[in-house]
mmCIF file of C-alpha atoms in Angstrom:
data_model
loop_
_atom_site.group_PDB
_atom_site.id
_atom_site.type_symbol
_atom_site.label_atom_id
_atom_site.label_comp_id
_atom_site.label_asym_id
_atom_site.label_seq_id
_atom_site.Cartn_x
_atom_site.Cartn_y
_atom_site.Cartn_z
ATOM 1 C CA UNK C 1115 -97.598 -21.514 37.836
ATOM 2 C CA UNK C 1116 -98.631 -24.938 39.543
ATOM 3 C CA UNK C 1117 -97.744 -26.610 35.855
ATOM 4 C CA UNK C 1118 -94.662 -25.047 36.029
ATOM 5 C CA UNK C 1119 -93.376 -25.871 39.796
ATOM 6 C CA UNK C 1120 -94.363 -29.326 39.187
ATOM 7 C CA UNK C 1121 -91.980 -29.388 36.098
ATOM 8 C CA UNK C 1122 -89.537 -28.256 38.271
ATOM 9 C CA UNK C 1123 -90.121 -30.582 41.291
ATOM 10 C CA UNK C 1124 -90.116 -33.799 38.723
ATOM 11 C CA UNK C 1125 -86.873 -32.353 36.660
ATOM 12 C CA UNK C 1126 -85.130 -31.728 40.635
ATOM 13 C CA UNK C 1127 -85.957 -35.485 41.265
ATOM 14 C CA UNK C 1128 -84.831 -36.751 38.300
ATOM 15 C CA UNK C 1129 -81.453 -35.747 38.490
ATOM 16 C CA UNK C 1130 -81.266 -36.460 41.999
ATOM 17 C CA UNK C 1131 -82.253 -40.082 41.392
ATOM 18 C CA UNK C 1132 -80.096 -40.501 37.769
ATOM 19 C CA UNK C 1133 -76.969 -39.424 39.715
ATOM 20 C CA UNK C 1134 -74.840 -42.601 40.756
ATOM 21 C CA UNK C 1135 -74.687 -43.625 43.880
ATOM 22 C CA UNK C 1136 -70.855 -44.831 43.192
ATOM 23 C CA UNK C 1137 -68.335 -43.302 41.704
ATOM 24 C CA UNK C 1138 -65.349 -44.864 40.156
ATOM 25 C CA UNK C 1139 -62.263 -42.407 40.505
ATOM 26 C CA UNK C 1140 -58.515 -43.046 39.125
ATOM 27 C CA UNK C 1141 -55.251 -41.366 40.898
ATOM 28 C CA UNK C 1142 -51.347 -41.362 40.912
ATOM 29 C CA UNK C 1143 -48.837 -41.838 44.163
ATOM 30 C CA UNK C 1144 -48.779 -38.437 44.814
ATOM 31 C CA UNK C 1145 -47.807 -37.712 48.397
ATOM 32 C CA UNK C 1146 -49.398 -36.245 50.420
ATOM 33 C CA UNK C 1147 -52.017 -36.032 48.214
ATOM 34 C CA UNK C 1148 -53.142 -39.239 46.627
ATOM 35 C CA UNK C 1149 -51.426 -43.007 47.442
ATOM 36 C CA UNK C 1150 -52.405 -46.290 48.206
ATOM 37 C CA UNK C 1151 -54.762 -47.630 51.038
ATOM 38 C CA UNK C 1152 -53.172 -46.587 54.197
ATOM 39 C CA UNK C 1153 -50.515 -44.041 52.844
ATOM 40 C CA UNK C 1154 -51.273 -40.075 53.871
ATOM 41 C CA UNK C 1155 -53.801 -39.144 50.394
ATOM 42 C CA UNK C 1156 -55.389 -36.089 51.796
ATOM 43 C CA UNK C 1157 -57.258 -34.924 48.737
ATOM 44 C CA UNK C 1158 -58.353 -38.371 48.370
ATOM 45 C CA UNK C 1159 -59.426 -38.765 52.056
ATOM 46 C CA UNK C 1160 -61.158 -35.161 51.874
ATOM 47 C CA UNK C 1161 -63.024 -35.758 48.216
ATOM 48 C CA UNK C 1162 -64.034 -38.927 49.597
ATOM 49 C CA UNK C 1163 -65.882 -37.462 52.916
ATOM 50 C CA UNK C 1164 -67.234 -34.311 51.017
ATOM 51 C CA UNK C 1165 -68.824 -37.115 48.594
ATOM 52 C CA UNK C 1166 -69.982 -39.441 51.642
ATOM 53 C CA UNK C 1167 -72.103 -36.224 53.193
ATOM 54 C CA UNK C 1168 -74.570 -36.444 49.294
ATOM 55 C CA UNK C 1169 -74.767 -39.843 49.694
ATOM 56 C CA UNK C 1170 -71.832 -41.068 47.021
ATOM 57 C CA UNK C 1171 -69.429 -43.424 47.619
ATOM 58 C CA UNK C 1172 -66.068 -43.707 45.908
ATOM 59 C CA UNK C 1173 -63.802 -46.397 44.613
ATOM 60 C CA UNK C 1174 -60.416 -45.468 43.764
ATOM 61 C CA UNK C 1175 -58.068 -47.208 41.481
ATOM 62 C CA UNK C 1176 -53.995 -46.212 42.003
ATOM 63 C CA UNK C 1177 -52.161 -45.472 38.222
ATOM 64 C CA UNK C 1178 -49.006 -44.112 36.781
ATOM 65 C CA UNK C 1179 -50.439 -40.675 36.331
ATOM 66 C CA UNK C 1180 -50.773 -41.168 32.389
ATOM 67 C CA UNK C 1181 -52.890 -44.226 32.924
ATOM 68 C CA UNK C 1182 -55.635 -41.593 34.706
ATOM 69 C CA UNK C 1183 -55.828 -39.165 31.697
ATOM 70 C CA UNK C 1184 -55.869 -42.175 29.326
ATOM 71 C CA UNK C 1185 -58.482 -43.980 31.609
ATOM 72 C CA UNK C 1186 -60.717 -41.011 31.674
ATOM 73 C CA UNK C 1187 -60.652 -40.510 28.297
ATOM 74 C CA UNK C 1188 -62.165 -43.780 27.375
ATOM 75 C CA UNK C 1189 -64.577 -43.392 30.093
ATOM 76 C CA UNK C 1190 -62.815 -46.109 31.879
ATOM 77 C CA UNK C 1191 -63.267 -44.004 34.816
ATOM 78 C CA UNK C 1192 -65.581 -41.359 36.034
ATOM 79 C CA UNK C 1193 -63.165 -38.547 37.327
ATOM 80 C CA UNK C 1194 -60.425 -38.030 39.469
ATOM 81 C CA UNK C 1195 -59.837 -36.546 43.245
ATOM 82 C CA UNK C 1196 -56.914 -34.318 42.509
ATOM 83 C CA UNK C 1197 -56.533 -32.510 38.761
ATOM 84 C CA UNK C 1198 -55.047 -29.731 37.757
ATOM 85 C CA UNK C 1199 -57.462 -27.696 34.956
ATOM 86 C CA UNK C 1200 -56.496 -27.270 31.594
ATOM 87 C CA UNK C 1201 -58.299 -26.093 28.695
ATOM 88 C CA UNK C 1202 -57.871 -29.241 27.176
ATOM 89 C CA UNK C 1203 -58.770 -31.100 30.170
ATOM 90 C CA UNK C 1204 -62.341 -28.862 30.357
ATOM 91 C CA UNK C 1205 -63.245 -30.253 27.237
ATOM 92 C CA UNK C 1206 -64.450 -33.880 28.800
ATOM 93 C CA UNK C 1207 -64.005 -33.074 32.775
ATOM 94 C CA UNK C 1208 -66.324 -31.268 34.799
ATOM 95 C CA UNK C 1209 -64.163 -29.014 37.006
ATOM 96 C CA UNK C 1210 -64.941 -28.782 40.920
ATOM 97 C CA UNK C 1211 -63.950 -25.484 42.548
ATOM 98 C CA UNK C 1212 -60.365 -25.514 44.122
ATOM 99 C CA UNK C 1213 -60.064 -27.267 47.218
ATOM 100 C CA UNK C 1214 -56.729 -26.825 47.656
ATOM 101 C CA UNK C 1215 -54.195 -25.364 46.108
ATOM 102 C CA UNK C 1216 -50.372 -26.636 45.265
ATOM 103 C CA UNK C 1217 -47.944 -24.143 46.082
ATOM 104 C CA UNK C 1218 -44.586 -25.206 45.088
ATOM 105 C CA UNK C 1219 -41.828 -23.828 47.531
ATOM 106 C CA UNK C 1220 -37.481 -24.067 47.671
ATOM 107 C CA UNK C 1221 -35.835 -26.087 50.152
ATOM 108 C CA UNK C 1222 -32.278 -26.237 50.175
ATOM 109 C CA UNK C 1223 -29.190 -27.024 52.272
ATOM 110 C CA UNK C 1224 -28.888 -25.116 55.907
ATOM 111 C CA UNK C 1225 -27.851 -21.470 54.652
ATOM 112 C CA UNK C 1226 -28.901 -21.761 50.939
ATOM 113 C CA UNK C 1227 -30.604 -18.341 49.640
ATOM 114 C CA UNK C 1228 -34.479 -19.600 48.791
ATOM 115 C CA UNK C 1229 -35.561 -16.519 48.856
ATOM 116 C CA UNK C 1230 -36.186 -16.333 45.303
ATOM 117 C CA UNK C 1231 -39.381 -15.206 43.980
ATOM 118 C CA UNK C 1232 -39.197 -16.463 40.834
ATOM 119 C CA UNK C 1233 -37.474 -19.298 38.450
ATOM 120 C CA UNK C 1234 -35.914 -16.446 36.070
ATOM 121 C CA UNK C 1235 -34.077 -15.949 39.372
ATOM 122 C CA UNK C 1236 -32.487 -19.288 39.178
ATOM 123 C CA UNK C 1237 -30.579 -19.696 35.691
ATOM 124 C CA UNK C 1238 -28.033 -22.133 35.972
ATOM 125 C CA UNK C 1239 -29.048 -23.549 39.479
ATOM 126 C CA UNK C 1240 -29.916 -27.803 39.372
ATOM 127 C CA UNK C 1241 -33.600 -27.754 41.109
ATOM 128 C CA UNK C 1242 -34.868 -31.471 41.484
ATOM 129 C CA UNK C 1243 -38.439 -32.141 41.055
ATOM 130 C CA UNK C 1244 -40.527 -35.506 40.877
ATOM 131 C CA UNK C 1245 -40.208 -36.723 37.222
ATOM 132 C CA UNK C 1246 -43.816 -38.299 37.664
ATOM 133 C CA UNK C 1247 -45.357 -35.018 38.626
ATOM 134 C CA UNK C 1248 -47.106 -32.494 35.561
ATOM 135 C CA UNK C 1249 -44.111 -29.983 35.862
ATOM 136 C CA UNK C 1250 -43.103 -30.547 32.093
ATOM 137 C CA UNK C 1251 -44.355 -26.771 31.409
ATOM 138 C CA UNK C 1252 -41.415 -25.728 33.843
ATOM 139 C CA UNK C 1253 -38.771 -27.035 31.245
ATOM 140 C CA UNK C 1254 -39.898 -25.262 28.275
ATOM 141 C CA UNK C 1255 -40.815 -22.054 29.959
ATOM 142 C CA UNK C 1256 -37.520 -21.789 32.449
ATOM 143 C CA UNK C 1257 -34.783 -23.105 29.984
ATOM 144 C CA UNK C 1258 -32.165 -21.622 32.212
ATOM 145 C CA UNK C 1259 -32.825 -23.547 35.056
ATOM 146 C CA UNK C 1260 -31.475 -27.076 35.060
ATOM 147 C CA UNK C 1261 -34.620 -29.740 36.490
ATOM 148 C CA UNK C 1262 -33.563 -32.971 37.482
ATOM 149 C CA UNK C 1263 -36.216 -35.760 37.532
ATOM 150 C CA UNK C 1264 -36.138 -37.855 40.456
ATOM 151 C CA UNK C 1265 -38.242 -41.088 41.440
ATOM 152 C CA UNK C 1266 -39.703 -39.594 44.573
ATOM 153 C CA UNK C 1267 -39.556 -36.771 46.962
ATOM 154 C CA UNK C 1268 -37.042 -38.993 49.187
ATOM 155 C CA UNK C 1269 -34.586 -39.434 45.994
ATOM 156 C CA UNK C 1270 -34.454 -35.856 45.752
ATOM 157 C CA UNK C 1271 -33.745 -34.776 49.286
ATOM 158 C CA UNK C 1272 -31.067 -37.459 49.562
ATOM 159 C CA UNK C 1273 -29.140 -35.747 46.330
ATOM 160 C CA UNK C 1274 -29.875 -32.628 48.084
ATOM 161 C CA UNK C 1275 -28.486 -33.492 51.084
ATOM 162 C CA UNK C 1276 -25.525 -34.963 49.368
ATOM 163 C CA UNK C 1277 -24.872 -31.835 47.234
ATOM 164 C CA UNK C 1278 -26.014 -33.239 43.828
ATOM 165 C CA UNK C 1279 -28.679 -30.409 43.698
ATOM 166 C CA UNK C 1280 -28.428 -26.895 44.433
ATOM 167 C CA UNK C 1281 -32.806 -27.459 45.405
ATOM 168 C CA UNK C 1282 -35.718 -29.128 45.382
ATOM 169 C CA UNK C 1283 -39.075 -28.051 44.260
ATOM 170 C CA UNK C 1284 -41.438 -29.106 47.298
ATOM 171 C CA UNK C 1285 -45.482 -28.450 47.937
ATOM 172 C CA UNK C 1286 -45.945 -26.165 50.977
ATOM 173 C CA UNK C 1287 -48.227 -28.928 52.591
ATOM 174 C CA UNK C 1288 -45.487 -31.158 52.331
ATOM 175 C CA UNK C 1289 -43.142 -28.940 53.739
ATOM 176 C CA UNK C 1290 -45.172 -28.190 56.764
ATOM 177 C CA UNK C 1291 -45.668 -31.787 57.457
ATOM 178 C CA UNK C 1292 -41.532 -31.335 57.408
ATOM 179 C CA UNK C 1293 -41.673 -28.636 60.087
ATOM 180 C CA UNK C 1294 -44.161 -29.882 62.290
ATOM 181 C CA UNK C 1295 -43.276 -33.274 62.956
ATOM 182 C CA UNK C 1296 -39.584 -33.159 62.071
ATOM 183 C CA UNK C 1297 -38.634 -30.535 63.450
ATOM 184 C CA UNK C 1298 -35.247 -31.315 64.902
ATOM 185 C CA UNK C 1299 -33.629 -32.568 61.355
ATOM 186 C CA UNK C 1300 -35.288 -29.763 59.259
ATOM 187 C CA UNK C 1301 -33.699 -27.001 61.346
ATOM 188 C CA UNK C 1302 -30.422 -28.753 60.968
ATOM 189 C CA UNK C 1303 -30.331 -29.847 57.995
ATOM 190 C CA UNK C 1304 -32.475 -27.474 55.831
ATOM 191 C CA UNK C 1305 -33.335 -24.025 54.443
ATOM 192 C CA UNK C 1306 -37.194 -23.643 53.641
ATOM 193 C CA UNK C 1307 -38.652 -20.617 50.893
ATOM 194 C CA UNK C 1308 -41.690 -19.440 51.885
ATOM 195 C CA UNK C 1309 -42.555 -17.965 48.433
ATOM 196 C CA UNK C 1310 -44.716 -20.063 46.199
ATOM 197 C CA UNK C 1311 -42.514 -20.117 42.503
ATOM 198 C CA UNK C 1312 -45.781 -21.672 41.393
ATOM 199 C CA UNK C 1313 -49.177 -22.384 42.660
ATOM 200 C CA UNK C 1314 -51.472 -24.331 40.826
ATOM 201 C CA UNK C 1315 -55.651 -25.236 41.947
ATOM 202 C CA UNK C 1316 -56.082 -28.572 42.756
ATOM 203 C CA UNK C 1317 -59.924 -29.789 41.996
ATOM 204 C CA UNK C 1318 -62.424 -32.842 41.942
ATOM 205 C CA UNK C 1319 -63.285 -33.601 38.513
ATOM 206 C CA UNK C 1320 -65.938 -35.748 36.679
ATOM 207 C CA UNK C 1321 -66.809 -36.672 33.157
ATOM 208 C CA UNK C 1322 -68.957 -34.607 31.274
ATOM 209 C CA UNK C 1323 -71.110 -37.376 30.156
ATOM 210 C CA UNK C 1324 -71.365 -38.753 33.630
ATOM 211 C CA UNK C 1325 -74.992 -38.664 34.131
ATOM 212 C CA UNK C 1326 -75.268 -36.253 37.339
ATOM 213 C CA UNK C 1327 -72.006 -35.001 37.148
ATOM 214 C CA UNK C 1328 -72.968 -31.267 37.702
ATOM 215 C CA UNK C 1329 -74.789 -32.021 40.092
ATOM 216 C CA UNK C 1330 -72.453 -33.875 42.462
ATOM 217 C CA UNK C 1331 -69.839 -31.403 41.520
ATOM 218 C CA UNK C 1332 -71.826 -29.012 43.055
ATOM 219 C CA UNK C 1333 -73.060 -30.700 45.982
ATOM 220 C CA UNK C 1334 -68.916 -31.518 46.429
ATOM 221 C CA UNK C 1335 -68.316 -27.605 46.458
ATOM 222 C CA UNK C 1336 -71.514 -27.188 49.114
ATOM 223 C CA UNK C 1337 -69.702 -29.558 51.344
ATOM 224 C CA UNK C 1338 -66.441 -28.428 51.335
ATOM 225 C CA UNK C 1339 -67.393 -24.960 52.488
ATOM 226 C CA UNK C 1340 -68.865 -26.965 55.268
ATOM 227 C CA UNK C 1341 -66.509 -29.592 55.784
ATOM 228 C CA UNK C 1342 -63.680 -25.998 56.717
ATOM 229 C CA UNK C 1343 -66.151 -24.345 58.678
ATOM 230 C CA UNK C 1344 -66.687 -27.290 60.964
ATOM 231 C CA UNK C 1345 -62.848 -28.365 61.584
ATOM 232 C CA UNK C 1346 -63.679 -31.764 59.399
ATOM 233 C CA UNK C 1347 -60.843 -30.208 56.839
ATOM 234 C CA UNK C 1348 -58.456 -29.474 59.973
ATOM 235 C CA UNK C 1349 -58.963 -33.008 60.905
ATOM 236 C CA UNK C 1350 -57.947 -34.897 57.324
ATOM 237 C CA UNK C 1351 -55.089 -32.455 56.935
ATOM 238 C CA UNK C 1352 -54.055 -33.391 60.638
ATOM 239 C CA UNK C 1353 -53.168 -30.010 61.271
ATOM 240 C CA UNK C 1354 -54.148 -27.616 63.898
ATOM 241 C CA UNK C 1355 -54.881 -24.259 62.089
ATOM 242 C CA UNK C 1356 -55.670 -23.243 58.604
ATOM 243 C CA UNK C 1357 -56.180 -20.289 56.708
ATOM 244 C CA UNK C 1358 -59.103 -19.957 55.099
ATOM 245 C CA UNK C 1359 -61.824 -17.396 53.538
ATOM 246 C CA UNK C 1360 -64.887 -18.824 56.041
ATOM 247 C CA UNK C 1361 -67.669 -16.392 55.214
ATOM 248 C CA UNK C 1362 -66.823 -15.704 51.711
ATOM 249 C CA UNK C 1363 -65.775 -12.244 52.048
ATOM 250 C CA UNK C 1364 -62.360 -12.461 50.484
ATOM 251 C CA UNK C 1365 -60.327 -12.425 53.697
ATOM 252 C CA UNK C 1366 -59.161 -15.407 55.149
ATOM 253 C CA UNK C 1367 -59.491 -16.704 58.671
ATOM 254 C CA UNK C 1368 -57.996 -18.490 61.370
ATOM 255 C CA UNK C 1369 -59.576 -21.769 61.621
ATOM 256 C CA UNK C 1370 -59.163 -24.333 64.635
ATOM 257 C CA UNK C 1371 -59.078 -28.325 64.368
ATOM 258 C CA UNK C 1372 -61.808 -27.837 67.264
ATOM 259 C CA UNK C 1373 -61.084 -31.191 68.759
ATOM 260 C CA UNK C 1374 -57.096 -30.048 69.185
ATOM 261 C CA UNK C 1375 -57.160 -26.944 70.722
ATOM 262 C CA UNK C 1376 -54.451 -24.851 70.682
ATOM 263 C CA UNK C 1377 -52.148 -22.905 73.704
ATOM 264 C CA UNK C 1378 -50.695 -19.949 71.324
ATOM 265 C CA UNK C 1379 -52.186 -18.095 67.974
ATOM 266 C CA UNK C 1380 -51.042 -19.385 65.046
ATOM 267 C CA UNK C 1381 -48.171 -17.817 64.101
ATOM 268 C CA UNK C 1382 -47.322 -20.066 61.177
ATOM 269 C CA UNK C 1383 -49.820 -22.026 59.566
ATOM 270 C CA UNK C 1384 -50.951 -23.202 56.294
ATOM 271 C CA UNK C 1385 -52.948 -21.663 54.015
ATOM 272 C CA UNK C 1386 -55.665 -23.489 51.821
ATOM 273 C CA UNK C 1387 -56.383 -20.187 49.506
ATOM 274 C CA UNK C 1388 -53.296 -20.361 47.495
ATOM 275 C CA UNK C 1389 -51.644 -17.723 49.679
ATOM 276 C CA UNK C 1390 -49.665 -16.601 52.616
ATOM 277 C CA UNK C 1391 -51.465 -16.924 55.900
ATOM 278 C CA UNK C 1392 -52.331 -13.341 57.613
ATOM 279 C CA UNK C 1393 -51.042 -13.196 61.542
ATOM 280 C CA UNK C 1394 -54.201 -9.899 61.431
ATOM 281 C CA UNK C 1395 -56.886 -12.858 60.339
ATOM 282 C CA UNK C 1396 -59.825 -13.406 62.821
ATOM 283 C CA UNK C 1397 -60.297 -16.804 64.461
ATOM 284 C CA UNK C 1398 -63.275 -19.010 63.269
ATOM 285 C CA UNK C 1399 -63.474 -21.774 65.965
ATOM 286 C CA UNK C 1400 -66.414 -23.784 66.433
ATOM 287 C CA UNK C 1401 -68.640 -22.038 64.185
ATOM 288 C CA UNK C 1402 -68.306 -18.611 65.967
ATOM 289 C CA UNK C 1403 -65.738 -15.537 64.375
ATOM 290 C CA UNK C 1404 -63.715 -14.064 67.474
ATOM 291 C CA UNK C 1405 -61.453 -10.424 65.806
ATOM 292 C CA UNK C 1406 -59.096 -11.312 68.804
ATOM 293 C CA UNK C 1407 -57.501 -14.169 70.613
ATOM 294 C CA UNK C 1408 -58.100 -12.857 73.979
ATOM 295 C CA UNK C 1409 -62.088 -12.902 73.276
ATOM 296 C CA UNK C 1410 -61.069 -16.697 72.236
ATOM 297 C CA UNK C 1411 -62.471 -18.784 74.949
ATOM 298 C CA UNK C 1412 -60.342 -20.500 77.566
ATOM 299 C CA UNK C 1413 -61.092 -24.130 76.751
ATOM 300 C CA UNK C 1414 -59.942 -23.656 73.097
ATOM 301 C CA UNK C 1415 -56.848 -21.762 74.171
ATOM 302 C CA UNK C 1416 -55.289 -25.003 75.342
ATOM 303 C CA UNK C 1417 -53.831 -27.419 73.602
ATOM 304 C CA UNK C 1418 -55.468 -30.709 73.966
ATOM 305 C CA UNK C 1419 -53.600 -33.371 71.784
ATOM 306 C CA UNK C 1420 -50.442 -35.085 73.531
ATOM 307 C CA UNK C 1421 -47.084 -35.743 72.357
ATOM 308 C CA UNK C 1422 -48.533 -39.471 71.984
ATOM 309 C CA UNK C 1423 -51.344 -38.588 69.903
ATOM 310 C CA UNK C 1424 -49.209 -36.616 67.678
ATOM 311 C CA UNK C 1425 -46.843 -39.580 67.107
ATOM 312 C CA UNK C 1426 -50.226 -41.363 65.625
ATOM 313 C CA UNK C 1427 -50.384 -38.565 62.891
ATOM 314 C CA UNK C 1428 -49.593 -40.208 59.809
ATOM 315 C CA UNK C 1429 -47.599 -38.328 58.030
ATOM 316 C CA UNK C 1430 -44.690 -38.990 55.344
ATOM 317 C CA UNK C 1431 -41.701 -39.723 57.768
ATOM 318 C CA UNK C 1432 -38.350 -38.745 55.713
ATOM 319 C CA UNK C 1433 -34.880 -40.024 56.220
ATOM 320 C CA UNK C 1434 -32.105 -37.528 56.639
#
């Protein structure tokens, strides 16, 4: 038994100590998610912190999105901060668990019907998308629907806005960057879905033959599940609430940015699970689960960020 535990002990150790202490990751422009130094990269920002807490540091290079799966594939790099999984992909990647999850949403014109479910509900309609983004399944599974490619998320809202397009395809985080901070111009301007025509896991991912990989991958997942239940996710988002499954038990929560407080339940707010928020959730605030918001107590139920500090928030600013 002794023989064994030793074994054990040695094995532990030596996978703590072959892991790197550095890890070399490759991304595309991808706002909000990934961008250069100083743009809004959340998933880089967040992969970056959950990887600080097990003592790895990252350096990230900035591609055209086919120069990261090429890169990777000759090991010119040792994973990525924000992948989609694919079988193929599997093969040579080691997979985190989601972290977040892409949930593509409608916007069109003021008074446009998004309330479609579905894309078989949108035959003959022109729906722009960013031509650098993995949507190439959506042309050869909706052949009905007419995508046009644009160069950025700003292209396609100006040919929206100019009647070019009948939509855009948008991600929900981006969206409620949209609502939040430009308020004014999105309720003149534009008509929001608030179905998800398709919602895809976004994950950390390293190479197989990365010495340690599993084992960072894991610790990554550990502190994730930390990083939401302490208001550190809240924080990178830069938004107040989240929806979130806390305590593992399938149901998602209510969870406060602890530092922002907030004067009103969260009515609308964005969910992390890869579905719709529940208005019925409990609120997890500052490690503690309160079933109502009147047991919610009176120094988190006011709103402590300014009007100043939210014009520091930097988010993607759009012109209409």
């Amino acid at each position: 038994m002794k023989l064994s535990c030793l074994i054990t002990f040695v094995l532990l150790n030596f996978s703590a100590f072959s892991q790197p202490e550095n890890v070399q990751l490759a991304s595309d422009i991808w706002p909000p998610f990934t961008g250069q130094q100083g743009q809004t990269a959340v998933s880089t920002d967040l992969v970056k912190e959950a990887l600080r807490r097990t003592g790895v540091t990252v350096n990230t290079s900035i591609l055209p999105f086919q120069d990261v799966i090429t890169g990777l594939d000759k090991g010119s790099f040792d994973g990525s901060a924000a992948l989609w999984k694919s079988p193929e992909r599997e093969e040579n990647l080691v997979f985190s668990d989601p972290y977040l999850f892409n949930q593509l949403v409608l916007v069109g014109n003021k008074g446009s019907e998004t309330a479609a479910t579905s894309f078989d509900e949108l035959t003959g309609k022109k729906i722009a998308i960013v031509g650098s983004y993995d949507y190439g399944a959506l042309r050869s599974e909706y052949i009905g629907v007419d995508f046009v490619e644009g160069q950025s998320d700003q292209q396609n809202l100006d040919r929206l806005l100019k009647g070019e397009v009948d939509f855009l395809l948008a991600d929900a985080l981006l969206v409620h960057y949209l609502t939040e901070h430009q308020h004014e111009e999105v309720a003149k301007h534009l008509q929001i879905g608030t179905n998800s025509l398709l919602t895809l896991s976004l994950h950390f991912a390293l190479r197989k033959d990365l010495d340690g990989s599993d084992l960072i991958v894991e610790q990554f997942n550990n502190e994730i599940r930390k990083m939401i239940a302490d208001g550190t996710y809240n924080r990178i988002l830069e938004l107040n609430w989240i929806s979130a499954d806390v305590d593992g038990d399938g149901r998602t929560e209510w969870v406060l940015n602890n530092e922002a407080g907030s004067d009103i339940p969260p009515e609308m707010g964005y969910s992390i699970a890869g579905g719709k928020a529940s208005a019925s959730s409990g609120y997890y605030i500052d490690g503690k689960m309160y079933d109502d918001w009147n047991n919610v107590p009176e120094n988190y139920r006011t709103r402590m960020n300014t009007p100043e500090d939210l014009e520091k928030v930097k988010v993607l600013q759009f012109n209409f």
